Coordinates of C-alpha atoms and ligand atoms in Angstrom, one line a residue:
M1 CA -24.7 -54.1 97.6
F2 CA -21.9 -55.3 99.5
H3 CA -18.6 -53.8 99.9
R4 CA -16.0 -56.7 100.1
I5 CA -16.9 -60.0 98.9
L6 CA -14.2 -63.4 99.9
I7 CA -13.8 -65.7 97.4
A8 CA -13.6 -69.3 98.9
N9 CA -12.2 -71.1 96.0
R10 CA -9.4 -71.1 93.7
G11 CA -8.6 -71.3 89.7
E12 CA -10.8 -70.0 86.5
I13 CA -14.2 -69.6 89.0
A14 CA -12.6 -67.4 91.8
L15 CA -11.2 -65.4 89.0
R16 CA -14.7 -65.3 87.4
V17 CA -16.3 -64.0 90.6
I18 CA -13.4 -61.3 90.6
R19 CA -14.3 -60.2 87.4
A20 CA -18.1 -59.9 88.3
A21 CA -17.6 -58.4 91.4
R22 CA -15.0 -55.9 89.9
E23 CA -17.7 -54.7 87.3
L24 CA -20.2 -54.5 90.0
G25 CA -17.6 -52.1 91.9
V26 CA -17.3 -54.6 94.7
E27 CA -14.0 -55.1 96.3
T28 CA -12.5 -58.7 96.1
V29 CA -10.6 -60.8 98.9
A30 CA -9.1 -63.8 97.4
V31 CA -7.6 -66.8 99.7
H32 CA -5.2 -69.3 98.6
S33 CA -3.0 -72.3 99.5
T34 CA 0.8 -71.9 100.0
A35 CA 0.9 -73.6 96.5
D36 CA -1.2 -71.1 94.7
S37 CA 0.6 -68.3 95.9
N38 CA 1.1 -67.2 91.8
S39 CA -2.3 -67.6 90.8
L40 CA -4.2 -65.3 88.8
H41 CA -7.3 -64.8 91.7
V42 CA -4.7 -63.9 94.1
R43 CA -3.2 -61.1 91.2
F44 CA -6.4 -60.1 90.5
A45 CA -8.1 -59.4 93.9
D46 CA -7.8 -56.6 95.9
Q47 CA -6.3 -58.8 98.9
S48 CA -5.4 -62.1 99.1
L49 CA -4.9 -64.5 101.9
C50 CA -3.1 -67.5 102.8
I51 CA -5.0 -70.1 104.5
G52 CA -2.8 -73.2 104.7
P53 CA -0.8 -75.8 102.6
P54 CA -1.6 -77.3 99.6
P55 CA -3.6 -80.3 100.2
S56 CA -7.2 -78.9 99.7
R57 CA -8.3 -80.2 103.4
E58 CA -6.1 -77.9 105.1
S59 CA -6.9 -75.1 102.7
Y60 CA -9.7 -74.7 100.4
L61 CA -11.9 -77.0 103.1
N62 CA -10.4 -75.6 105.9
I63 CA -13.7 -73.2 107.0
P64 CA -12.2 -72.1 110.3
A65 CA -9.0 -70.6 108.1
I66 CA -11.9 -69.1 105.7
L67 CA -13.9 -67.6 108.4
S68 CA -10.9 -66.4 110.0
A69 CA -9.5 -64.6 106.4
A70 CA -13.0 -63.0 106.4
E71 CA -13.2 -61.5 109.6
V72 CA -9.7 -60.0 109.1
S73 CA -10.0 -58.9 105.5
G74 CA -13.5 -57.0 106.6
A75 CA -15.3 -59.0 103.9
D76 CA -19.1 -58.6 104.1
A77 CA -19.9 -61.8 101.8
I78 CA -18.8 -65.0 100.9
H79 CA -19.3 -66.6 97.2
P80 CA -18.3 -70.2 97.6
G81 CA -18.0 -71.0 93.7
Y82 CA -18.2 -74.7 93.0
G83 CA -16.3 -77.7 94.1
F84 CA -14.4 -77.6 97.1
L85 CA -16.7 -76.8 100.3
S86 CA -19.8 -76.4 97.9
E87 CA -19.6 -80.4 96.6
N88 CA -19.1 -81.5 100.6
A89 CA -21.3 -82.9 103.1
E90 CA -20.2 -79.6 104.9
Y91 CA -21.7 -77.4 102.6
A92 CA -24.9 -76.2 104.5
E93 CA -23.0 -75.8 107.6
F94 CA -20.5 -73.7 106.1
A95 CA -23.3 -71.7 104.8
E96 CA -24.8 -71.7 108.3
M97 CA -21.5 -70.7 110.1
V98 CA -20.8 -67.7 107.2
M99 CA -23.9 -66.1 108.3
H100 CA -23.9 -66.6 112.2
S101 CA -20.6 -65.0 111.5
G102 CA -22.4 -61.9 110.3
I103 CA -21.5 -62.3 107.1
A104 CA -23.7 -62.7 103.8
W105 CA -24.0 -65.8 101.7
I106 CA -23.7 -66.0 98.1
G107 CA -26.2 -68.9 97.6
P108 CA -29.1 -70.2 98.7
R109 CA -30.5 -70.7 102.5
P110 CA -28.9 -73.5 104.3
E111 CA -32.0 -75.7 104.5
M112 CA -32.3 -76.2 101.1
I113 CA -28.8 -77.0 100.3
R114 CA -29.6 -79.6 103.0
M115 CA -32.8 -80.9 101.6
M116 CA -30.8 -81.0 97.9
G117 CA -28.0 -82.9 99.7
N118 CA -30.0 -85.4 100.6
K119 CA -31.4 -87.3 97.4
I120 CA -34.2 -89.0 99.0
R121 CA -35.5 -86.0 100.5
A122 CA -34.9 -83.8 97.7
K123 CA -36.9 -86.1 95.6
E124 CA -40.0 -86.0 98.3
A125 CA -39.7 -82.1 98.3
M126 CA -39.6 -82.4 94.3
K127 CA -42.2 -84.8 93.8
E128 CA -44.6 -82.9 96.3
A129 CA -43.8 -79.8 94.2
G130 CA -44.8 -81.4 91.2
L131 CA -41.9 -82.6 89.3
P132 CA -42.2 -85.6 87.7
Q133 CA -40.4 -88.7 89.0
L134 CA -39.5 -92.2 87.9
P135 CA -41.5 -95.3 89.4
G136 CA -39.2 -96.2 92.6
S137 CA -39.3 -96.4 96.1
E138 CA -40.2 -93.4 97.3
G139 CA -37.9 -93.5 100.3
V140 CA -35.4 -95.3 101.9
V141 CA -35.1 -99.0 100.7
Q142 CA -35.9 -100.8 104.4
D143 CA -34.4 -104.0 104.1
E144 CA -33.9 -106.6 102.1
R145 CA -37.4 -108.2 101.8
D146 CA -38.5 -104.2 100.7
L147 CA -35.8 -104.4 98.3
A148 CA -37.2 -107.6 96.6
R149 CA -41.0 -106.1 96.5
L150 CA -39.7 -102.8 95.0
A151 CA -38.0 -104.0 92.5
E152 CA -40.6 -106.4 91.3
R153 CA -43.5 -104.1 91.5
I154 CA -40.7 -101.3 89.6
G155 CA -39.6 -103.9 87.1
F156 CA -36.0 -104.8 85.8
P157 CA -33.4 -103.0 85.0
V158 CA -33.6 -100.9 88.2
I159 CA -31.2 -98.5 89.9
L160 CA -30.0 -98.2 93.4
K161 CA -28.7 -94.7 94.5
A162 CA -27.1 -93.6 97.5
A163 CA -29.3 -90.7 99.3
A164 CA -26.1 -88.9 100.2
G165 CA -24.2 -89.8 96.9
G166 CA -25.3 -87.3 93.6
G167 CA -23.4 -87.0 90.2
G168 CA -23.0 -90.8 89.7
R169 CA -21.4 -91.8 93.3
G170 CA -22.6 -94.9 94.9
M171 CA -24.7 -96.0 91.9
K172 CA -25.5 -99.6 91.0
I173 CA -27.4 -100.7 88.0
V174 CA -29.3 -104.4 88.7
R175 CA -30.4 -106.2 85.7
E176 CA -32.0 -109.5 87.2
K177 CA -33.4 -110.4 90.6
E178 CA -30.5 -112.7 91.1
Q179 CA -28.1 -110.0 91.8
L180 CA -30.4 -107.7 93.6
S181 CA -29.5 -108.8 97.0
Q182 CA -25.7 -108.7 96.6
M183 CA -25.8 -105.3 94.9
Y184 CA -27.7 -104.0 97.2
R185 CA -25.6 -104.8 100.2
T186 CA -22.2 -103.8 98.3
A187 CA -23.7 -100.2 97.4
S188 CA -25.0 -99.9 101.0
A189 CA -21.6 -100.6 102.5
E190 CA -20.0 -98.7 100.0
S191 CA -21.9 -95.9 100.6
L192 CA -21.8 -95.6 104.3
A193 CA -17.9 -95.9 104.0
A194 CA -17.7 -93.1 101.6
F195 CA -20.4 -90.8 102.7
G196 CA -21.2 -91.9 106.5
N197 CA -25.0 -92.7 105.8
G198 CA -25.6 -96.4 103.7
D199 CA -29.2 -95.0 103.0
M200 CA -30.1 -96.4 99.2
Y201 CA -33.3 -95.7 97.1
M202 CA -34.3 -97.4 94.0
E203 CA -35.7 -96.4 90.6
R204 CA -36.3 -97.8 87.4
Y205 CA -33.3 -97.6 85.0
V206 CA -33.7 -95.6 81.7
E207 CA -31.3 -97.0 79.4
R208 CA -30.4 -94.2 76.7
P209 CA -30.8 -90.8 78.9
R210 CA -29.9 -87.6 78.4
H211 CA -29.0 -85.5 80.8
I212 CA -30.8 -82.5 80.5
E213 CA -30.4 -79.5 83.5
I214 CA -32.7 -76.3 83.8
Q215 CA -30.8 -73.2 84.9
I216 CA -32.9 -71.1 87.8
V217 CA -32.7 -67.7 89.1
A218 CA -34.7 -66.9 92.0
D219 CA -34.8 -64.0 94.3
E220 CA -35.7 -63.2 98.1
H221 CA -39.1 -61.7 97.2
G222 CA -40.8 -64.9 95.4
N223 CA -39.4 -64.2 91.7
V224 CA -38.4 -67.3 90.0
I225 CA -37.5 -67.7 86.0
H226 CA -35.7 -70.3 84.2
L227 CA -32.9 -69.8 81.6
G228 CA -33.3 -72.4 79.7
E229 CA -31.7 -75.8 79.5
R230 CA -28.0 -77.2 79.2
E231 CA -27.4 -80.6 77.6
C232 CA -24.7 -82.2 79.6
S233 CA -24.8 -85.7 78.3
V234 CA -21.1 -85.5 77.0
Q235 CA -19.5 -87.2 80.0
R236 CA -17.2 -89.7 80.9
R237 CA -17.4 -91.7 84.1
H238 CA -19.7 -88.8 85.3
Q239 CA -17.5 -86.1 84.5
K240 CA -18.9 -83.9 81.9
M241 CA -16.5 -82.9 79.0
L242 CA -19.0 -80.6 77.0
E243 CA -21.8 -78.8 77.4
E244 CA -23.9 -77.0 75.1
S245 CA -27.1 -74.6 75.2
P246 CA -29.9 -75.4 73.6
S247 CA -30.1 -78.8 73.7
P248 CA -30.6 -80.3 70.3
A249 CA -32.9 -82.8 72.0
L250 CA -35.6 -80.3 72.8
N251 CA -37.9 -78.3 71.1
E252 CA -40.1 -74.9 72.0
R253 CA -42.9 -77.2 74.0
L254 CA -40.6 -79.4 75.6
R255 CA -38.5 -76.7 76.9
E256 CA -41.7 -74.5 78.0
R257 CA -43.0 -77.6 79.8
M258 CA -39.6 -78.5 81.7
G259 CA -39.1 -74.7 82.5
R260 CA -42.8 -74.4 83.9
V261 CA -42.9 -77.4 86.0
A262 CA -38.9 -76.2 87.3
V263 CA -39.9 -72.7 88.1
E264 CA -43.5 -73.8 89.8
A265 CA -41.6 -76.4 92.1
M266 CA -39.1 -73.5 93.0
R267 CA -41.7 -71.1 94.1
K268 CA -43.1 -73.8 96.2
I269 CA -40.2 -74.3 98.1
R270 CA -39.3 -70.7 98.4
Y271 CA -36.1 -71.1 96.8
N272 CA -33.3 -68.8 96.7
N273 CA -30.4 -67.9 94.4
V274 CA -29.5 -69.6 91.7
G275 CA -29.7 -73.1 91.2
T276 CA -29.6 -76.3 88.6
I277 CA -32.4 -78.7 88.3
E278 CA -31.3 -82.0 86.5
F279 CA -33.6 -84.1 84.6
L280 CA -33.1 -87.3 82.6
L281 CA -34.8 -87.5 79.3
D282 CA -35.6 -90.8 77.7
E283 CA -36.1 -91.7 74.5
R284 CA -40.1 -91.0 74.3
G285 CA -39.3 -87.5 75.4
D286 CA -40.5 -88.1 79.0
F287 CA -38.7 -86.2 81.3
Y288 CA -37.7 -87.1 85.5
F289 CA -36.6 -85.2 88.1
M290 CA -33.0 -86.6 89.1
E291 CA -31.2 -84.0 91.6
M292 CA -30.5 -80.4 92.0
N293 CA -27.5 -78.6 92.3
T294 CA -27.3 -75.5 94.7
R295 CA -24.3 -74.0 93.5
I296 CA -23.0 -72.1 90.2
Q297 CA -21.5 -74.5 87.6
V298 CA -19.1 -75.2 85.8
E299 CA -21.2 -75.0 82.6
H300 CA -23.3 -71.8 83.4
P301 CA -21.1 -69.9 80.4
V302 CA -23.2 -71.6 78.0
T303 CA -26.1 -70.1 79.5
E304 CA -24.8 -66.6 79.7
S305 CA -24.0 -67.0 76.2
V306 CA -27.7 -68.0 74.8
T307 CA -29.2 -65.3 77.5
G308 CA -26.8 -62.6 77.8
L309 CA -27.3 -62.7 81.4
D310 CA -24.3 -62.3 84.0
L311 CA -25.2 -65.6 86.2
I312 CA -22.4 -64.8 88.8
K313 CA -23.6 -60.9 88.7
E314 CA -27.1 -61.9 89.5
Q315 CA -26.0 -64.1 92.3
I316 CA -24.4 -61.7 94.0
R317 CA -27.5 -58.9 93.5
L318 CA -29.6 -61.5 94.5
A319 CA -27.8 -62.3 97.6
A320 CA -27.7 -58.5 98.5
K321 CA -31.5 -59.2 98.0
E322 CA -32.1 -57.0 95.0
E323 CA -35.0 -58.2 92.8
L324 CA -34.8 -59.8 89.8
G325 CA -36.1 -57.2 87.8
R326 CA -36.8 -59.9 85.0
T327 CA -39.6 -61.3 84.1
Q328 CA -39.5 -64.6 82.0
K329 CA -40.7 -63.1 79.1
S330 CA -37.9 -61.1 79.0
I331 CA -35.5 -64.2 78.7
T332 CA -35.2 -65.5 74.9
L333 CA -32.5 -67.9 74.0
K334 CA -30.7 -66.8 71.2
G335 CA -28.2 -68.5 69.1
H336 CA -26.0 -71.4 70.1
A337 CA -23.5 -72.2 72.9
I338 CA -20.7 -75.0 73.3
E339 CA -18.2 -75.0 76.1
C340 CA -15.2 -77.8 76.1
R341 CA -13.7 -78.2 79.6
V342 CA -10.0 -78.4 78.9
N343 CA -8.3 -80.6 81.1
A344 CA -4.6 -81.5 81.9
E345 CA -5.1 -85.1 80.9
D346 CA -3.9 -87.7 78.6
P347 CA -6.2 -87.7 75.6
V348 CA -6.3 -91.5 75.3
S349 CA -5.9 -92.8 79.2
F350 CA -7.5 -89.7 80.8
A351 CA -4.9 -90.0 83.4
P352 CA -4.4 -86.7 85.3
S353 CA -1.3 -84.6 84.1
P354 CA -0.2 -82.0 85.9
G355 CA 3.2 -79.9 85.6
L356 CA 4.4 -76.6 83.9
I357 CA 3.1 -75.2 80.9
T358 CA 6.0 -74.2 78.7
A359 CA 3.8 -72.5 76.0
Y360 CA 0.4 -71.6 76.1
H361 CA -1.9 -69.3 73.2
A362 CA -5.3 -69.7 73.8
P363 CA -7.8 -69.0 71.2
G364 CA -9.8 -65.6 70.4
G365 CA -12.0 -63.8 67.7
L366 CA -15.7 -63.2 67.4
G367 CA -17.8 -65.5 69.5
V368 CA -15.0 -67.3 71.6
R369 CA -14.4 -66.9 75.4
I370 CA -12.0 -68.4 77.6
D371 CA -12.3 -68.7 81.5
S372 CA -9.1 -69.8 82.9
G373 CA -6.7 -69.4 85.5
A374 CA -3.6 -70.5 83.1
Y375 CA -0.6 -69.0 81.2
E376 CA 2.5 -69.4 79.9
Q377 CA 4.8 -70.8 82.8
Y378 CA 1.6 -71.5 85.0
R379 CA 2.0 -74.6 87.0
V380 CA -0.8 -76.9 86.9
L381 CA -0.4 -78.4 90.2
P382 CA -1.2 -82.3 91.3
F383 CA -3.4 -81.3 94.6
Y384 CA -6.5 -79.8 92.5
D385 CA -8.3 -81.1 89.9
S386 CA -7.3 -81.3 86.4
M387 CA -9.6 -78.7 84.6
V388 CA -7.4 -75.7 83.1
A389 CA -9.4 -74.1 81.1
K390 CA -12.9 -73.9 79.8
L391 CA -13.6 -72.9 75.8
I392 CA -16.7 -71.5 75.4
V393 CA -18.0 -70.6 71.6
Y394 CA -21.1 -68.7 70.6
A395 CA -22.7 -68.5 67.1
D396 CA -25.9 -67.9 65.3
S397 CA -26.8 -71.9 64.8
R398 CA -25.4 -75.0 66.2
P399 CA -23.6 -76.1 62.9
A400 CA -21.8 -72.2 63.2
A401 CA -21.1 -73.1 66.8
I402 CA -19.6 -76.3 66.1
M403 CA -17.5 -74.7 63.3
R404 CA -16.1 -72.2 65.4
M405 CA -15.3 -74.5 68.3
R406 CA -13.4 -76.7 65.6
R407 CA -11.5 -73.4 64.6
A408 CA -10.8 -72.5 67.9
L409 CA -9.5 -75.6 69.5
E410 CA -7.1 -75.5 66.0
E411 CA -5.9 -72.1 67.6
Y412 CA -5.2 -73.4 71.1
I413 CA -1.6 -73.9 72.0
V414 CA -0.4 -75.6 75.5
E415 CA 2.8 -77.3 75.5
G416 CA 4.7 -78.7 78.5
I417 CA 1.3 -81.0 79.6
K418 CA -0.9 -83.3 78.2
T419 CA -4.1 -82.0 77.4
N420 CA -7.6 -83.3 76.3
I421 CA -7.8 -81.0 73.1
P422 CA -7.0 -83.7 70.7
F423 CA -10.1 -85.7 72.2
H424 CA -12.7 -82.6 71.7
K425 CA -11.3 -82.3 68.3
K426 CA -12.2 -85.9 67.7
L427 CA -15.6 -85.2 69.4
L428 CA -16.3 -82.1 67.3
V429 CA -16.4 -83.8 64.2
Y430 CA -18.0 -87.6 65.3
E431 CA -21.1 -88.0 63.2
P432 CA -23.2 -88.7 66.1
F433 CA -22.5 -85.6 68.0
V434 CA -22.5 -83.1 64.6
Q435 CA -26.2 -84.6 64.0
G436 CA -26.9 -83.7 67.6
R437 CA -28.2 -87.4 68.2
Y438 CA -26.6 -88.6 71.2
D439 CA -27.2 -89.7 74.7
T440 CA -25.2 -90.4 77.7
R441 CA -23.0 -93.0 76.2
L442 CA -21.5 -91.2 73.4
V443 CA -18.1 -90.9 74.7
E444 CA -17.9 -94.6 75.3
K445 CA -19.3 -95.0 71.6
L446 CA -16.7 -92.2 70.3
L447 CA -13.7 -94.1 72.5
A448 CA -15.1 -97.8 70.7
D449 CA -15.4 -96.4 67.1
N450 CA -11.6 -94.5 67.7
P451 CA -9.4 -97.2 69.2
N452 CA -6.0 -95.5 69.8
Ligands
MV4_1 C1 -30.0 -92.7 86.2 C2 -29.6 -93.3 85.2 C3 -30.8 -94.2 84.5 N1 -31.7 -94.6 85.6 N2 -31.2 -93.1 87.0 C4 -25.6 -90.8 86.8 C5 -25.4 -89.6 87.6 C6 -26.3 -89.6 88.5 N3 -26.8 -88.1 88.6 C7 -27.7 -90.1 88.3 N4 -27.2 -90.9 86.9 C8 -28.1 -91.6 86.1 N5 -28.9 -91.9 86.8 C9 -32.2 -93.6 86.5 N6 -33.1 -94.0 87.1 C10 -28.8 -93.0 84.5 C11 -27.3 -92.3 84.9 C12 -26.3 -92.1 84.2 C13 -26.5 -90.7 83.7 C14 -26.8 -89.7 83.9 C15 -26.6 -88.7 83.6 C16 -25.2 -88.2 82.7 C17 -24.8 -89.1 82.7 C18 -25.0 -90.6 83.1 C19 -24.1 -91.8 83.0 C20 -24.3 -93.0 83.2 C21 -25.4 -93.4 84.2

């Protein structure tokens, strides 16, 4: 096992990694910007080092500063968390540089990160590995002739996606032939400007999909298991707001099928550490590979709640080359978990609302978990994303989890800043949500049905 882990992140995920490391008896090193000196991750780590000024580019994205911090603190492993470098074009290079410095990398091999970072290469590899795919371009759209020919074959509507995009960035839905050229040129130019890569691919557009993702855990010795799914269809502009596990859309047969093909694919590419395979699930119950995330995700606690595994401890153990020590048979999904992302934002306009938290009281009681770096007198900074807490509830059944989440949201006191807690309270009584009958358009529909 490692002696000392440096956490290349801030906020709740830095705290989350510190908690896991401490329980494993491993020392921790926090890095922070000058704006984060009073953060809990700095307080709870064994050591902390300031790595630069508030803007992320100069601190949490500053690879040389982070590597220097690892060196001077004597860290023998680095955990990247999510966001920052783990959602950056340089993610694979960062992993590589860490390993070349003789420091263990708590994550997948750089080649895995690189492959999945290019959405076209990821699709090709996952097709080869047996994951179902939507009819599409099978590679880059070469030119305008290729474009028209492909769209004709696939049939409208189609969707154009950026090879270097992901998570909804650089996408264009095209409903008719006449819009095709224009949309393609715009999308490709925008992607080139945003990601330095104008390559586009095309897929048949699925109208009312659900976003279902399968959690994978893989060791360095070829053992791979899945931990079931997370339902992530409650999103606004590609920002997830609430996640749950299990998905109300899956039955045991479909779960077993999605999990099995996901595990087989990961075995074939010799994937290591934790990862998430994202699928689109259509109204017929057919599922298609969308993207793969090679990092721990914000919503990992719902999986922890229903499986009883600590995913961060698993990540650390796997990076230390330990064996998985669990078989697929030993994994059972029990009960139901829901996570609400509590953001410092206006519940109506969704505009960020940074500032001083003047009063704070987090809910408690059976089956309630809060992952947060917030406290009374904590200042939510404008430099970083607006998520201030994750509220996770666990109960025997979905209806009981919904009741528990409503109760917990009522107990939550956050004053001084605006939060989306009022939005979550509406969502938790919204009939399509309560029924579990929803798709990726749920939030839009809720906002249309509740004009204020
Ligand atoms: C799609 C799609 C429909 N058909 N691909 C959005 C995020 C990115 N990962 C891919 N996304 C989509 N891809 C095809 N072929 C619909 C979406 C989509 C979506 C997906 C998951 C969750 C929310 C979404 C909201 C709008 C569109």
